[in-house]
PDB file of C-alpha atoms in Angstrom:
ATOM      1  CA  MET A   1      -0.053  30.901  38.441  1.00 46.00           C
ATOM      2  CA  ASP A   2      -2.139  28.326  37.288  1.00 47.00           C
ATOM      3  CA  GLN A   3      -2.261  30.257  33.759  1.00 47.00           C
ATOM      4  CA  LYS A   4       0.945  29.608  32.769  1.00 47.00           C
ATOM      5  CA  ILE A   5       0.836  26.492  33.717  1.00 43.00           C
ATOM      6  CA  ILE A   6      -2.212  26.159  31.492  1.00 43.00           C
ATOM      7  CA  VAL A   7      -0.353  28.174  28.340  1.00 43.00           C
ATOM      8  CA  SER A   8       2.761  25.979  29.091  1.00 45.00           C
ATOM      9  CA  THR A   9       0.777  22.607  28.943  1.00 41.00           C
ATOM     10  CA  GLU A  10      -1.308  23.668  25.752  1.00 44.00           C
ATOM     11  CA  SER A  11       1.917  24.758  24.399  1.00 45.00           C
ATOM     12  CA  VAL A  12       4.082  20.772  25.033  1.00 42.00           C
ATOM     13  CA  ASN A  13       0.257  19.342  24.003  1.00 44.00           C
ATOM     14  CA  ARG A  14       0.630  21.374  20.881  1.00 46.00           C
ATOM     15  CA  ARG A  15       4.981  21.009  19.675  1.00 47.00           C
ATOM     16  CA  SER A  16       3.629  17.016  20.733  1.00 48.00           C
ATOM     17  CA  ASP A  17       1.261  17.345  17.459  1.00 59.00           C
ATOM     18  CA  ARG A  18       4.216  19.315  15.368  1.00 73.00           C
ATOM     19  CA  HIS A  19       5.043  15.973  12.131  1.00 78.00           C
ATOM     20  CA  PRO A  20       8.839  15.904  13.167  1.00 82.00           C
ATOM     21  CA  LEU A  21      11.108  16.378  10.125  1.00 85.00           C
ATOM     22  CA  TRP A  22      11.659  13.256   9.361  1.00 85.00           C
ATOM     23  CA  VAL A  23       7.902  12.701   9.472  1.00 85.00           C
ATOM     24  CA  ARG A  24       7.072  14.979   6.285  1.00 87.00           C
ATOM     25  CA  ALA A  25      10.065  14.072   4.850  1.00 89.00           C
ATOM     26  CA  SER A  26       9.087   9.751   4.454  1.00 90.00           C
ATOM     27  CA  HIS A  27       5.969  11.154   3.881  1.00 89.00           C
ATOM     28  CA  TRP A  28       6.445  13.699   0.686  1.00 90.00           C
ATOM     29  CA  LEU A  29       9.291  10.258  -0.545  1.00 93.00           C
ATOM     30  CA  LEU A  30       6.639   7.416   0.160  1.00 91.00           C
ATOM     31  CA  ALA A  31       4.193   9.666  -1.887  1.00 91.00           C
ATOM     32  CA  GLY A  32       6.729   9.348  -4.514  1.00 93.00           C
ATOM     33  CA  TRP A  33       7.380   6.209  -4.580  1.00 93.00           C
ATOM     34  CA  MET A  34       3.751   5.047  -3.976  1.00 93.00           C
ATOM     35  CA  LEU A  35       2.710   7.455  -7.682  1.00 93.00           C
ATOM     36  CA  THR A  36       5.671   6.193  -9.018  1.00 95.00           C
ATOM     37  CA  LEU A  37       4.942   2.359  -8.014  1.00 94.00           C
ATOM     38  CA  MET A  38       0.991   2.369  -9.073  1.00 92.00           C
ATOM     39  CA  TRP A  39       2.430   3.691 -12.629  1.00 92.00           C
ATOM     40  CA  THR A  40       4.770   0.852 -13.196  1.00 93.00           C
ATOM     41  CA  GLY A  41       2.437  -1.180 -11.377  1.00 91.00           C
ATOM     42  CA  ALA A  42      -0.386  -0.724 -13.964  1.00 89.00           C
ATOM     43  CA  THR A  43       1.974  -0.890 -17.393  1.00 88.00           C
ATOM     44  CA  ILE A  44       2.417  -4.148 -16.606  1.00 89.00           C
ATOM     45  CA  ILE A  45      -0.516  -5.917 -14.901  1.00 88.00           C
ATOM     46  CA  TYR A  46      -2.016  -3.877 -18.266  1.00 85.00           C
ATOM     47  CA  ALA A  47       0.805  -5.839 -20.171  1.00 83.00           C
ATOM     48  CA  HIS A  48      -1.271  -8.730 -19.260  1.00 84.00           C
ATOM     49  CA  PRO A  49      -4.230  -8.197 -17.374  1.00 87.00           C
ATOM     50  CA  ARG A  50      -4.914 -12.111 -16.120  1.00 88.00           C
ATOM     51  CA  LEU A  51      -4.457 -13.077 -12.842  1.00 93.00           C
ATOM     52  CA  TYR A  52      -3.574 -17.247 -12.185  1.00 93.00           C
ATOM     53  CA  PHE A  53      -3.196 -19.182  -8.790  1.00 93.00           C
ATOM     54  CA  GLY A  54      -0.573 -22.067  -8.768  1.00 91.00           C
ATOM     55  CA  ASP A  55       3.302 -21.972 -10.672  1.00 89.00           C
ATOM     56  CA  VAL A  56       2.245 -21.100 -14.215  1.00 86.00           C
ATOM     57  CA  GLY A  57      -0.727 -19.054 -15.813  1.00 85.00           C
ATOM     58  CA  ASN A  58      -1.237 -17.998 -20.087  1.00 79.00           C
ATOM     59  CA  ASP A  59      -2.937 -17.244 -22.209  1.00 76.00           C
ATOM     60  CA  LEU A  60      -2.951 -21.054 -22.169  1.00 75.00           C
ATOM     61  CA  THR A  61      -4.666 -21.549 -19.065  1.00 81.00           C
ATOM     62  CA  PRO A  62      -7.350 -21.063 -17.211  1.00 85.00           C
ATOM     63  CA  PHE A  63      -7.055 -17.469 -14.602  1.00 88.00           C
ATOM     64  CA  PHE A  64      -9.032 -16.292 -11.574  1.00 91.00           C
ATOM     65  CA  LEU A  65      -9.475 -13.031 -12.343  1.00 89.00           C
ATOM     66  CA  GLU A  66      -8.679 -10.864 -15.877  1.00 88.00           C
ATOM     67  CA  VAL A  67      -8.936  -6.750 -14.728  1.00 84.00           C
ATOM     68  CA  PRO A  68     -11.302  -4.693 -16.440  1.00 80.00           C
ATOM     69  CA  PHE A  69      -9.318  -1.607 -17.581  1.00 71.00           C
ATOM     70  CA  ALA A  70      -6.926  -3.446 -20.320  1.00 65.00           C
ATOM     71  CA  PRO A  71      -7.635  -4.226 -23.275  1.00 64.00           C
ATOM     72  CA  LYS A  72      -8.216  -8.164 -24.503  1.00 62.00           C
ATOM     73  CA  ALA A  73      -5.599  -9.851 -26.414  1.00 58.00           C
ATOM     74  CA  PRO A  74      -7.030 -11.246 -29.717  1.00 56.00           C
ATOM     75  CA  GLU A  75      -8.257 -14.819 -30.011  1.00 58.00           C
ATOM     76  CA  GLY A  76      -6.714 -17.375 -32.016  1.00 58.00           C
ATOM     77  CA  GLY A  77      -3.864 -17.042 -33.642  1.00 61.00           C
ATOM     78  CA  TRP A  78      -2.164 -19.788 -32.713  1.00 62.00           C
ATOM     79  CA  VAL A  79       0.815 -22.460 -34.789  1.00 63.00           C
ATOM     80  CA  GLY A  80       2.677 -24.932 -33.910  1.00 64.00           C
ATOM     81  CA  ARG A  81       0.701 -27.118 -31.786  1.00 66.00           C
ATOM     82  CA  THR A  82       3.245 -28.934 -28.724  1.00 68.00           C
ATOM     83  CA  THR A  83       0.783 -31.500 -27.348  1.00 67.00           C
ATOM     84  CA  PHE A  84       2.843 -33.882 -24.529  1.00 64.00           C
ATOM     85  CA  VAL A  85       4.443 -37.474 -25.255  1.00 63.00           C
ATOM     86  CA  GLU A  86       1.464 -39.703 -23.499  1.00 63.00           C
ATOM     87  CA  ARG A  87      -1.301 -36.589 -23.222  1.00 62.00           C
ATOM     88  CA  SER A  88      -3.235 -34.590 -24.872  1.00 64.00           C
ATOM     89  CA  ASP A  89      -2.390 -30.467 -23.116  1.00 65.00           C
ATOM     90  CA  VAL A  90      -1.032 -28.016 -24.716  1.00 63.00           C
ATOM     91  CA  ALA A  91       2.385 -27.980 -23.864  1.00 63.00           C
ATOM     92  CA  SER A  92       3.405 -24.950 -26.332  1.00 67.00           C
ATOM     93  CA  LEU A  93       2.031 -23.071 -29.090  1.00 65.00           C
ATOM     94  CA  SER A  94       3.638 -19.770 -30.564  1.00 66.00           C
ATOM     95  CA  ARG A  95       1.757 -17.090 -31.550  1.00 64.00           C
ATOM     96  CA  THR A  96       1.114 -15.195 -35.664  1.00 61.00           C
ATOM     97  CA  PHE A  97       0.895 -12.217 -34.543  1.00 57.00           C
ATOM     98  CA  LYS A  98       3.395  -9.412 -32.252  1.00 58.00           C
ATOM     99  CA  PRO A  99       2.409  -8.787 -28.611  1.00 58.00           C
ATOM    100  CA  SER A 100       1.521  -4.723 -28.709  1.00 57.00           C
ATOM    101  CA  ARG A 101       2.252  -4.226 -25.089  1.00 65.00           C
ATOM    102  CA  GLN A 102       5.348  -4.073 -23.732  1.00 70.00           C
ATOM    103  CA  ASN A 103       6.263  -3.528 -20.451  1.00 80.00           C
ATOM    104  CA  SER A 104      10.377  -4.719 -19.429  1.00 84.00           C
ATOM    105  CA  TRP A 105      11.040  -0.965 -18.798  1.00 88.00           C
ATOM    106  CA  ALA A 106       8.465  -0.944 -16.272  1.00 90.00           C
ATOM    107  CA  ARG A 107       9.104  -4.013 -15.085  1.00 90.00           C
ATOM    108  CA  SER A 108      13.511  -2.194 -14.356  1.00 90.00           C
ATOM    109  CA  LEU A 109      11.503   0.721 -13.015  1.00 93.00           C
ATOM    110  CA  HIS A 110       9.042  -1.397 -10.379  1.00 93.00           C
ATOM    111  CA  PHE A 111      12.175  -3.065  -8.950  1.00 91.00           C
ATOM    112  CA  LEU A 112      14.658   0.491  -8.589  1.00 92.00           C
ATOM    113  CA  MET A 113      10.923   1.759  -6.766  1.00 93.00           C
ATOM    114  CA  ALA A 114      10.224  -0.943  -4.694  1.00 92.00           C
ATOM    115  CA  TRP A 115      13.923  -1.088  -3.189  1.00 92.00           C
ATOM    116  CA  MET A 116      13.001   2.423  -2.373  1.00 94.00           C
ATOM    117  CA  LEU A 117       9.965   1.829  -1.120  1.00 92.00           C
ATOM    118  CA  VAL A 118      11.521  -0.183   1.111  1.00 92.00           C
ATOM    119  CA  LEU A 119      14.362   1.497   2.651  1.00 94.00           C
ATOM    120  CA  THR A 120      12.210   4.321   3.197  1.00 94.00           C
ATOM    121  CA  VAL A 121       9.354   2.253   5.104  1.00 91.00           C
ATOM    122  CA  PHE A 122      12.065   0.689   7.251  1.00 92.00           C
ATOM    123  CA  CYS A 123      13.800   3.977   8.258  1.00 92.00           C
ATOM    124  CA  TYR A 124      10.123   4.960   9.844  1.00 90.00           C
ATOM    125  CA  VAL A 125       8.886   2.645  11.453  1.00 89.00           C
ATOM    126  CA  MET A 126      12.852   2.799  12.673  1.00 92.00           C
ATOM    127  CA  PHE A 127      12.160   6.579  13.832  1.00 90.00           C
ATOM    128  CA  GLN A 128       8.804   5.451  15.033  1.00 88.00           C
ATOM    129  CA  ILE A 129      10.179   2.979  17.089  1.00 90.00           C
ATOM    130  CA  ILE A 130      12.935   5.194  17.893  1.00 91.00           C
ATOM    131  CA  SER A 131      11.006   8.620  18.742  1.00 87.00           C
ATOM    132  CA  GLY A 132       8.280   6.694  21.171  1.00 86.00           C
ATOM    133  CA  ARG A 133       5.716   7.610  17.893  1.00 83.00           C
ATOM    134  CA  LEU A 134       4.735   4.341  17.425  1.00 84.00           C
ATOM    135  CA  HIS A 135       3.419   3.397  20.366  1.00 82.00           C
ATOM    136  CA  ARG A 136       2.346   6.731  21.660  1.00 81.00           C
ATOM    137  CA  ASN A 137       0.226   7.588  17.737  1.00 79.00           C
ATOM    138  CA  LEU A 138      -0.003   4.110  16.293  1.00 81.00           C
ATOM    139  CA  LEU A 139      -0.309   1.308  18.034  1.00 83.00           C
ATOM    140  CA  PRO A 140      -4.282   1.254  19.499  1.00 83.00           C
ATOM    141  CA  THR A 141      -4.888   0.920  22.967  1.00 83.00           C
ATOM    142  CA  ARG A 142      -7.360  -1.811  24.578  1.00 83.00           C
ATOM    143  CA  GLN A 143      -9.727   1.250  24.858  1.00 84.00           C
ATOM    144  CA  ASP A 144      -9.492   2.075  21.598  1.00 82.00           C
ATOM    145  CA  LEU A 145     -10.790  -1.141  20.130  1.00 83.00           C
ATOM    146  CA  THR A 146     -13.805  -1.320  22.605  1.00 86.00           C
ATOM    147  CA  TYR A 147     -16.526  -1.124  21.352  1.00 84.00           C
ATOM    148  CA  GLY A 148     -18.295   2.459  22.625  1.00 85.00           C
ATOM    149  CA  ALA A 149     -14.750   3.701  20.538  1.00 83.00           C
ATOM    150  CA  LEU A 150     -15.060   2.792  17.522  1.00 85.00           C
ATOM    151  CA  THR A 151     -18.721   3.607  16.466  1.00 87.00           C
ATOM    152  CA  GLN A 152     -17.363   7.301  19.069  1.00 85.00           C
ATOM    153  CA  ASP A 153     -14.802   6.937  16.551  1.00 83.00           C
ATOM    154  CA  ILE A 154     -17.327   6.332  12.960  1.00 82.00           C
ATOM    155  CA  LYS A 155     -19.884   8.679  14.130  1.00 81.00           C
ATOM    156  CA  ILE A 156     -17.834  11.395  13.948  1.00 78.00           C
ATOM    157  CA  HIS A 157     -15.968  10.330  10.490  1.00 73.00           C
ATOM    158  CA  LEU A 158     -19.965  10.337   9.128  1.00 76.00           C
ATOM    159  CA  HIS A 159     -20.637  13.545  10.934  1.00 70.00           C
ATOM    160  CA  LEU A 160     -22.976  12.554  13.445  1.00 54.00           C
ATOM    161  CA  GLY A 161     -22.267  13.686  16.758  1.00 49.00           C
ATOM    162  CA  GLY A 162     -20.322  12.470  19.062  1.00 47.00           C
ATOM    163  CA  HIS A 163     -16.898  13.476  20.570  1.00 48.00           C
ATOM    164  CA  THR A 164     -13.510  12.479  21.637  1.00 48.00           C
ATOM    165  CA  ASN A 165     -11.470  12.625  24.281  1.00 46.00           C
ATOM    166  CA  ARG A 166      -8.187  11.167  22.049  1.00 48.00           C
ATOM    167  CA  SER A 167      -4.752  11.526  23.944  1.00 45.00           C
ATOM    168  CA  SER A 168      -2.989  12.350  20.534  1.00 51.00           C
ATOM    169  CA  SER A 169      -4.433  13.313  16.964  1.00 63.00           C
ATOM    170  CA  TYR A 170      -5.392   9.877  16.061  1.00 76.00           C
ATOM    171  CA  GLY A 171      -8.723   7.614  16.754  1.00 81.00           C
ATOM    172  CA  SER A 172      -9.360   4.445  16.692  1.00 84.00           C
ATOM    173  CA  LEU A 173     -10.571   3.579  12.587  1.00 86.00           C
ATOM    174  CA  GLN A 174      -6.718   5.800  11.934  1.00 85.00           C
ATOM    175  CA  LYS A 175      -4.989   3.752  14.225  1.00 87.00           C
ATOM    176  CA  ILE A 176      -6.060   0.108  13.574  1.00 89.00           C
ATOM    177  CA  THR A 177      -6.076   1.235   9.450  1.00 90.00           C
ATOM    178  CA  TYR A 178      -2.543   2.380  10.024  1.00 88.00           C
ATOM    179  CA  GLY A 179      -1.787  -0.576  11.875  1.00 88.00           C
ATOM    180  CA  ILE A 180      -3.842  -2.666   9.262  1.00 91.00           C
ATOM    181  CA  ILE A 181      -1.439  -0.781   6.170  1.00 91.00           C
ATOM    182  CA  ILE A 182       2.254  -0.706   7.568  1.00 88.00           C
ATOM    183  CA  PHE A 183       2.637  -3.565   9.711  1.00 89.00           C
ATOM    184  CA  ILE A 184       0.469  -6.238   7.477  1.00 92.00           C
ATOM    185  CA  ALA A 185      -0.089  -4.923   3.933  1.00 93.00           C
ATOM    186  CA  VAL A 186       2.718  -3.317   3.261  1.00 91.00           C
ATOM    187  CA  PRO A 187       4.774  -6.029   4.210  1.00 92.00           C
ATOM    188  CA  MET A 188       3.007  -9.292   2.867  1.00 95.00           C
ATOM    189  CA  GLN A 189       3.486  -6.753  -0.840  1.00 93.00           C
ATOM    190  CA  ILE A 190       7.079  -6.372   0.313  1.00 92.00           C
ATOM    191  CA  PHE A 191       7.136 -10.493   0.481  1.00 94.00           C
ATOM    192  CA  THR A 192       5.204 -10.642  -2.376  1.00 95.00           C
ATOM    193  CA  GLY A 193       7.109  -8.185  -4.858  1.00 92.00           C
ATOM    194  CA  LEU A 194      10.834 -10.607  -3.347  1.00 92.00           C
ATOM    195  CA  ALA A 195       8.657 -14.281  -4.287  1.00 93.00           C
ATOM    196  CA  MET A 196       8.638 -11.783  -7.969  1.00 91.00           C
ATOM    197  CA  SER A 197      12.069 -11.049  -8.062  1.00 88.00           C
ATOM    198  CA  PRO A 198      14.002 -13.726 -10.753  1.00 86.00           C
ATOM    199  CA  ALA A 199      17.310 -13.668  -8.457  1.00 87.00           C
ATOM    200  CA  VAL A 200      15.772 -14.034  -5.458  1.00 88.00           C
ATOM    201  CA  ASN A 201      13.162 -16.485  -5.643  1.00 86.00           C
ATOM    202  CA  ALA A 202      15.964 -18.306  -7.436  1.00 85.00           C
ATOM    203  CA  ALA A 203      18.113 -18.332  -4.173  1.00 88.00           C
ATOM    204  CA  LEU A 204      15.230 -18.944  -1.641  1.00 89.00           C
ATOM    205  CA  ARG A 205      12.283 -19.622  -3.840  1.00 89.00           C
ATOM    206  CA  LEU A 206       9.705 -17.914  -2.201  1.00 91.00           C
ATOM    207  CA  SER A 207       6.573 -18.037  -4.356  1.00 91.00           C
ATOM    208  CA  ASN A 208       6.588 -21.821  -2.677  1.00 92.00           C
ATOM    209  CA  VAL A 209       5.171 -20.312   0.739  1.00 92.00           C
ATOM    210  CA  LEU A 210       2.363 -18.688  -1.173  1.00 92.00           C
ATOM    211  CA  GLY A 211       1.385 -21.417  -3.653  1.00 92.00           C
ATOM    212  CA  GLY A 212       3.583 -20.320  -7.189  1.00 92.00           C
ATOM    213  CA  TYR A 213       4.814 -17.289  -8.690  1.00 92.00           C
ATOM    214  CA  GLN A 214       1.050 -16.599  -9.758  1.00 93.00           C
ATOM    215  CA  SER A 215      -0.120 -17.007  -6.698  1.00 95.00           C
ATOM    216  CA  ALA A 216       2.362 -14.144  -5.680  1.00 95.00           C
ATOM    217  CA  ARG A 217       1.805 -11.827  -8.105  1.00 94.00           C
ATOM    218  CA  THR A 218      -2.210 -12.037  -8.341  1.00 95.00           C
ATOM    219  CA  ILE A 219      -2.376 -12.213  -3.843  1.00 96.00           C
ATOM    220  CA  HIS A 220       0.788  -8.754  -4.806  1.00 95.00           C
ATOM    221  CA  PHE A 221      -1.872  -7.297  -6.934  1.00 94.00           C
ATOM    222  CA  ILE A 222      -5.239  -7.475  -4.396  1.00 94.00           C
ATOM    223  CA  LEU A 223      -2.570  -6.099  -2.187  1.00 95.00           C
ATOM    224  CA  PHE A 224      -1.779  -3.378  -4.790  1.00 92.00           C
ATOM    225  CA  ALA A 225      -5.984  -2.663  -5.186  1.00 92.00           C
ATOM    226  CA  ILE A 226      -5.668  -2.315  -1.113  1.00 94.00           C
ATOM    227  CA  ILE A 227      -3.419  -0.158  -0.637  1.00 92.00           C
ATOM    228  CA  VAL A 228      -4.455   2.176  -3.800  1.00 91.00           C
ATOM    229  CA  ILE A 229      -7.744   2.287  -1.951  1.00 93.00           C
ATOM    230  CA  PHE A 230      -7.004   3.257   1.419  1.00 92.00           C
ATOM    231  CA  LEU A 231      -4.225   6.104  -0.045  1.00 90.00           C
ATOM    232  CA  PHE A 232      -7.429   7.214  -2.586  1.00 91.00           C
ATOM    233  CA  VAL A 233      -9.887   7.442   1.004  1.00 88.00           C
ATOM    234  CA  HIS A 234      -6.599   9.188   2.983  1.00 85.00           C
ATOM    235  CA  VAL A 235      -6.863  12.254   0.249  1.00 85.00           C
ATOM    236  CA  ILE A 236     -11.102  12.504   0.759  1.00 86.00           C
ATOM    237  CA  MET A 237     -10.013  12.717   4.693  1.00 81.00           C
ATOM    238  CA  VAL A 238      -7.701  15.559   4.525  1.00 79.00           C
ATOM    239  CA  PHE A 239      -9.719  16.866   1.544  1.00 81.00           C
ATOM    240  CA  VAL A 240     -13.433  16.626   4.212  1.00 77.00           C
ATOM    241  CA  SER A 241     -11.047  17.436   7.631  1.00 72.00           C
ATOM    242  CA  GLY A 242      -9.292  20.750   6.173  1.00 72.00           C
ATOM    243  CA  ALA A 243      -6.924  20.699   3.101  1.00 69.00           C
ATOM    244  CA  GLN A 244      -5.831  23.754   3.998  1.00 73.00           C
ATOM    245  CA  GLN A 245      -4.024  22.647   8.222  1.00 72.00           C
ATOM    246  CA  LYS A 246      -3.661  19.163   6.973  1.00 73.00           C
ATOM    247  CA  LEU A 247      -1.591  20.396   4.024  1.00 73.00           C
ATOM    248  CA  THR A 248       0.546  23.264   6.273  1.00 74.00           C
ATOM    249  CA  GLY A 249       1.095  19.904   9.203  1.00 73.00           C
ATOM    250  CA  ILE A 250       2.743  17.588   6.436  1.00 76.00           C
ATOM    251  CA  ILE A 251       4.874  20.569   4.853  1.00 74.00           C
ATOM    252  CA  PHE A 252       6.129  22.761   7.086  1.00 70.00           C
ATOM    253  CA  GLY A 253       4.796  20.737  11.209  1.00 68.00           C
ATOM    254  CA  GLU A 254       2.794  22.695  12.569  1.00 65.00           C
ATOM    255  CA  ALA A 255       0.533  21.251  14.891  1.00 50.00           C
ATOM    256  CA  ASN A 256      -2.424  19.731  13.520  1.00 44.00           C
ATOM    257  CA  VAL A 257      -5.398  19.432  16.038  1.00 40.00           C
ATOM    258  CA  GLU A 258      -5.956  22.071  17.605  1.00 35.00           C
TER     259      GLU A 258
END
């Protein structure tokens, strides 16, 4: 009788560890949208690799950061200098060369994929809430935020020993990281993206909240870099912790913990 109870309990735990179909589907959809957004986003920043704060930013204004992987625009090559009436500041100039890096197609595809990402994230979060997985697996508890739980989880990740009595397949560090990405970084990424949309910004002036259009662009890029680093570490951890088991779980839904 006791053996039957143990087996039944183990079966329930294994079923609870399985990835539902909606988790698997949203995972691969988000992977596709993110890869496309990374590609088009890199193309956009490649066309003008300088970041600014405020409303205005171009080759004539001081920049906050220059992205190193894109080639710099040729120095000089300006004609038709126009200044303000009572000031010597440059109001406009014309290039003597044609810019070689075009990104209009990337912008259109970037905005399209962004809306697909928003729809998928919204459905994912709603399903998480309705199914109870959000509270059970993703939201950190007080115990997860204690010094002991965090140091133990760090030791586990660094293979320094220790073990865990997790009630779910997610550790303290995973819950905190996923929470930051899903509930802070992604919503801010969406907000800054909307602040750069000409139509949305014309109606709601979202860029004013962030200090200007160029500020929205800079924050958007910084968040983009953070999310890319998260995805890079996420893929590494999948391979370190057993790629075959993890990929089988996220494709076929098999339990990802023993």
